[in-house]
Amino acid sequence: MRIYKTEDYKKMSKKAARIIASQIIMKPNCVLGLATGSTPIGLYKYLVKWYQKGELDFSEVVSVNLDEYKGLPKSNDQSYDYFMRDNLFGLVNIDAANTYLPDGLAEDSDLECERYERLIRSLGGVDLQLLGMGHNGHIGFNEPGDAFDLATHCVDLQPSTIEANKRFFASADDVPKQAYSMGIGTIMKAKKILLIVSGEDKAETLKKALHGPITPKLPASVLQLHPDVTVVGDAAAFSKM
Ligand code: GLP
């Protein structure tokens, strides 16, 4: 595991963006696993800036996102589909046909999960998977539990996750109660993983994830078992280590 500690959020974003840019330069038709949440927003801004300067070309890049709320149409500005178009896809020359997310409106949840797994396999797997981390250590929407979930599945969101995400909605009642998420097994199959963490409020969880026991009670701890993980965090996120 490679660990980079940066001074602040801006430097964390730049460092992580450089890692993603390097991946694109090394393999222009790479498959990027992408994430949402507030943590990657700064990183996406750097990628957009470098694209605008002519330093990055997304024309052959393929992307698969970690997760999507169940029940939200793509047109809802809180859907992860909307987020990705707003923060990255609509601002660079990625081919929209090469950007994939679970379909929040799929009629049959099981079929949708199977379809998404098959899709990732058919793309040849993920070259570089970007991850943020929830306060309870969730990655994607893999909530703390008694077992590591394996493949893409439909998740019941925990009250703490609904609480954390309600800031984006009119009220907690408007936050969807379920989501589709790549499973831990899907995430662990990525060739490389890049975890970004910012803020003191995640410092204790980050310490446990990197140095504590590997347990489904703290999903991010599973990353200790992956052969190629890079963690980029700001000083606040590392303040408990
Ligand atoms: C959501 C997303 C995760 C993300 C997490 C943390 O639950 N499903 O992928 O990592 O939030 O979000 P933030 O970066 O806003 O703290």
XYZ file of C-alpha atoms and ligand atoms in Angstrom:
257
model
C 0.000 0.000 0.000
C 1.311 3.422 -0.988
C 0.272 6.303 1.261
C 0.509 9.979 0.345
C -0.239 12.600 2.957
C -0.876 16.065 1.573
C -1.192 19.402 3.326
C -4.817 20.064 2.475
C -7.839 19.093 0.353
C -6.606 20.979 -2.718
C -3.252 19.208 -2.734
C -4.940 15.862 -2.079
C -7.166 16.482 -5.103
C -4.219 17.408 -7.322
C -2.153 14.400 -6.273
C -5.049 11.998 -6.864
C -5.897 13.666 -10.188
C -2.273 13.176 -11.278
C -2.560 9.458 -10.560
C -5.720 9.201 -12.677
C -4.168 11.338 -15.433
C -1.107 9.050 -15.452
C -3.382 6.051 -15.875
C -5.090 7.690 -18.861
C -1.752 8.642 -20.425
C -0.310 5.141 -19.917
C -3.439 3.437 -21.274
C -5.712 5.806 -23.235
C -8.472 3.192 -23.485
C -8.382 2.317 -19.793
C -11.445 1.424 -17.739
C -11.782 3.861 -14.838
C -13.956 2.988 -11.869
C -15.333 6.315 -10.679
C -16.870 7.590 -7.464
C -19.201 10.332 -6.323
C -19.553 12.217 -3.039
C -17.964 15.516 -2.114
C -14.400 14.174 -1.783
C -13.678 13.617 -5.518
C -15.102 16.962 -6.699
C -11.724 18.758 -6.463
C -9.989 15.920 -8.294
C -12.520 16.060 -11.153
C -11.913 19.832 -11.420
C -8.213 19.183 -12.035
C -8.959 16.561 -14.693
C -11.301 19.003 -16.458
C -8.684 21.768 -16.265
C -5.974 19.558 -17.760
C -8.353 18.418 -20.500
C -9.124 22.046 -21.336
C -5.398 22.794 -21.549
C -5.032 19.945 -24.045
C -3.034 17.789 -21.659
C -5.551 14.978 -21.267
C -7.637 13.090 -23.797
C -10.666 11.107 -22.640
C -11.807 10.042 -26.118
C -11.015 6.363 -25.581
C -11.621 6.185 -21.825
C -14.366 3.915 -20.510
C -15.883 4.484 -17.075
C -17.971 2.459 -14.678
C -19.317 4.081 -11.540
C -19.418 2.472 -8.150
C -23.024 3.052 -7.298
C -26.375 4.718 -7.928
C -29.442 5.450 -5.822
C -32.332 3.129 -6.451
C -35.439 4.926 -7.668
C -33.842 8.134 -8.914
C -34.052 8.906 -12.643
C -30.900 10.196 -14.384
C -32.608 13.572 -14.691
C -32.778 13.976 -10.885
C -29.961 16.314 -9.885
C -29.167 14.064 -6.890
C -28.665 10.970 -9.018
C -25.057 9.913 -9.411
C -25.587 9.871 -13.167
C -26.381 13.593 -13.009
C -23.417 14.214 -10.685
C -20.994 12.558 -13.097
C -22.283 14.520 -16.094
C -22.174 17.726 -14.073
C -18.694 17.258 -12.641
C -16.848 15.351 -15.359
C -18.547 13.695 -18.326
C -20.189 16.862 -19.626
C -16.930 18.802 -19.349
C -14.426 16.504 -21.097
C -14.360 14.587 -24.394
C -15.364 11.212 -22.958
C -17.850 9.391 -25.212
C -21.163 9.300 -23.288
C -21.729 5.787 -24.699
C -18.626 4.652 -22.787
C -19.838 5.859 -19.380
C -21.734 3.363 -17.263
C -23.638 3.481 -13.987
C -26.209 1.133 -12.478
C -29.701 2.061 -13.668
C -31.591 3.490 -10.693
C -34.899 2.848 -12.441
C -34.316 -0.788 -13.403
C -37.484 -2.807 -12.828
C -35.797 -5.948 -11.595
C -33.053 -5.330 -9.016
C -31.457 -8.772 -9.307
C -31.266 -8.556 -13.085
C -29.781 -5.076 -12.873
C -27.054 -6.275 -10.486
C -26.248 -9.216 -12.747
C -26.217 -6.957 -15.816
C -23.770 -4.551 -14.157
C -21.386 -7.325 -13.096
C -21.472 -8.817 -16.589
C -20.850 -5.405 -18.099
C -17.723 -4.837 -15.976
C -16.442 -8.289 -16.923
C -17.121 -7.665 -20.608
C -15.076 -4.459 -20.433
C -12.133 -6.515 -19.205
C -12.384 -5.317 -15.594
C -11.441 -2.024 -13.998
C -7.883 -0.722 -14.449
C -8.054 1.930 -11.736
C -10.850 2.192 -9.185
C -11.303 5.510 -7.394
C -12.873 5.286 -3.934
C -14.049 7.732 -1.321
C -14.939 6.534 2.170
C -18.016 7.148 4.302
C -17.703 8.082 7.985
C -18.572 4.517 8.966
C -15.931 3.140 6.602
C -18.268 2.297 3.755
C -16.856 2.156 0.242
C -19.242 2.521 -2.663
C -22.413 1.813 -0.682
C -21.025 -1.283 1.045
C -22.244 -0.619 4.543
C -20.729 -2.176 7.677
C -22.137 -5.665 8.141
C -21.437 -9.199 9.169
C -19.975 -10.331 5.867
C -18.148 -8.744 2.969
C -20.621 -8.482 0.116
C -19.267 -9.983 -3.031
C -20.803 -8.733 -6.264
C -22.974 -5.793 -7.306
C -26.039 -5.771 -5.098
C -28.928 -3.680 -3.873
C -28.182 -2.139 -0.467
C -30.393 -0.851 2.332
C -28.703 2.381 3.333
C -27.895 2.790 7.001
C -29.498 5.650 8.941
C -26.024 7.231 9.375
C -25.476 7.237 5.599
C -28.919 8.720 4.984
C -28.126 11.329 7.612
C -24.734 12.126 6.019
C -26.234 12.432 2.535
C -29.339 14.382 3.459
C -27.412 17.633 3.020
C -27.866 17.185 -0.728
C -31.646 16.636 -0.488
C -34.546 18.774 0.710
C -34.886 16.538 3.783
C -33.780 13.131 5.126
C -37.125 11.742 3.923
C -36.149 12.543 0.343
C -32.920 10.503 0.496
C -33.509 7.150 -1.232
C -33.423 4.253 1.216
C -31.721 1.871 -1.179
C -28.916 1.949 -3.704
C -27.123 -0.264 -6.175
C -23.477 -0.711 -5.414
C -20.532 -2.650 -6.735
C -19.764 -5.171 -4.039
C -16.500 -5.562 -2.159
C -15.724 -8.475 -4.477
C -16.236 -6.274 -7.545
C -14.069 -3.511 -6.078
C -11.312 -5.923 -5.046
C -11.045 -7.230 -8.625
C -9.886 -3.807 -9.871
C -6.245 -3.924 -10.934
C -5.419 -0.758 -8.984
C -7.296 1.124 -6.290
C -7.004 4.794 -5.357
C -8.610 5.782 -2.049
C -8.995 9.478 -1.280
C -9.895 10.745 2.185
C -10.230 14.257 3.511
C -11.076 15.772 6.874
C -10.596 15.142 10.554
C -14.077 13.667 10.876
C -12.807 10.591 8.993
C -9.414 10.358 10.724
C -10.372 7.706 13.295
C -12.087 5.537 10.669
C -9.129 5.899 8.288
C -6.706 4.818 11.001
C -8.780 1.715 11.717
C -9.223 0.976 8.002
C -5.488 1.033 7.317
C -4.114 -0.371 10.566
C -6.949 -2.118 12.374
C -8.363 -5.606 11.932
C -9.774 -6.541 8.528
C -13.478 -6.793 9.202
C -16.778 -6.292 7.343
C -17.729 -4.046 10.268
C -15.384 -1.557 8.630
C -15.658 -2.259 4.886
C -12.636 -0.130 3.840
C -10.369 -2.367 5.956
C -10.606 -4.998 3.204
C -8.307 -2.807 1.110
C -5.393 -4.047 3.238
C -5.725 -7.277 1.261
C -5.497 -5.682 -2.203
C -2.063 -5.849 -3.865
C -2.107 -2.363 -5.426
C -3.726 0.323 -3.296
C -2.753 3.982 -3.173
C -4.202 6.154 -0.428
C -4.116 9.927 -0.789
C -5.357 11.874 2.201
C -4.961 15.330 3.623
C -3.235 16.077 6.926
C -6.586 16.264 8.732
C -7.539 12.752 7.589
C -4.200 11.420 8.872
C -4.356 13.394 12.116
C -5.021 10.282 14.251
C -2.053 8.331 12.901
C -21.560 8.144 -0.537
C -21.004 7.408 -1.756
C -19.598 6.920 -1.516
C -18.757 8.050 -0.952
C -19.315 8.453 0.388
C -18.515 9.534 1.059
O -22.153 7.289 0.370
N -21.812 6.299 -2.138
O -19.046 6.435 -2.729
O -17.414 7.636 -0.823
O -20.632 8.923 0.166
O -18.903 10.777 0.574
P -18.164 12.126 0.834
O -16.992 12.133 -0.083
O -19.168 13.171 0.451
O -17.789 12.169 2.268
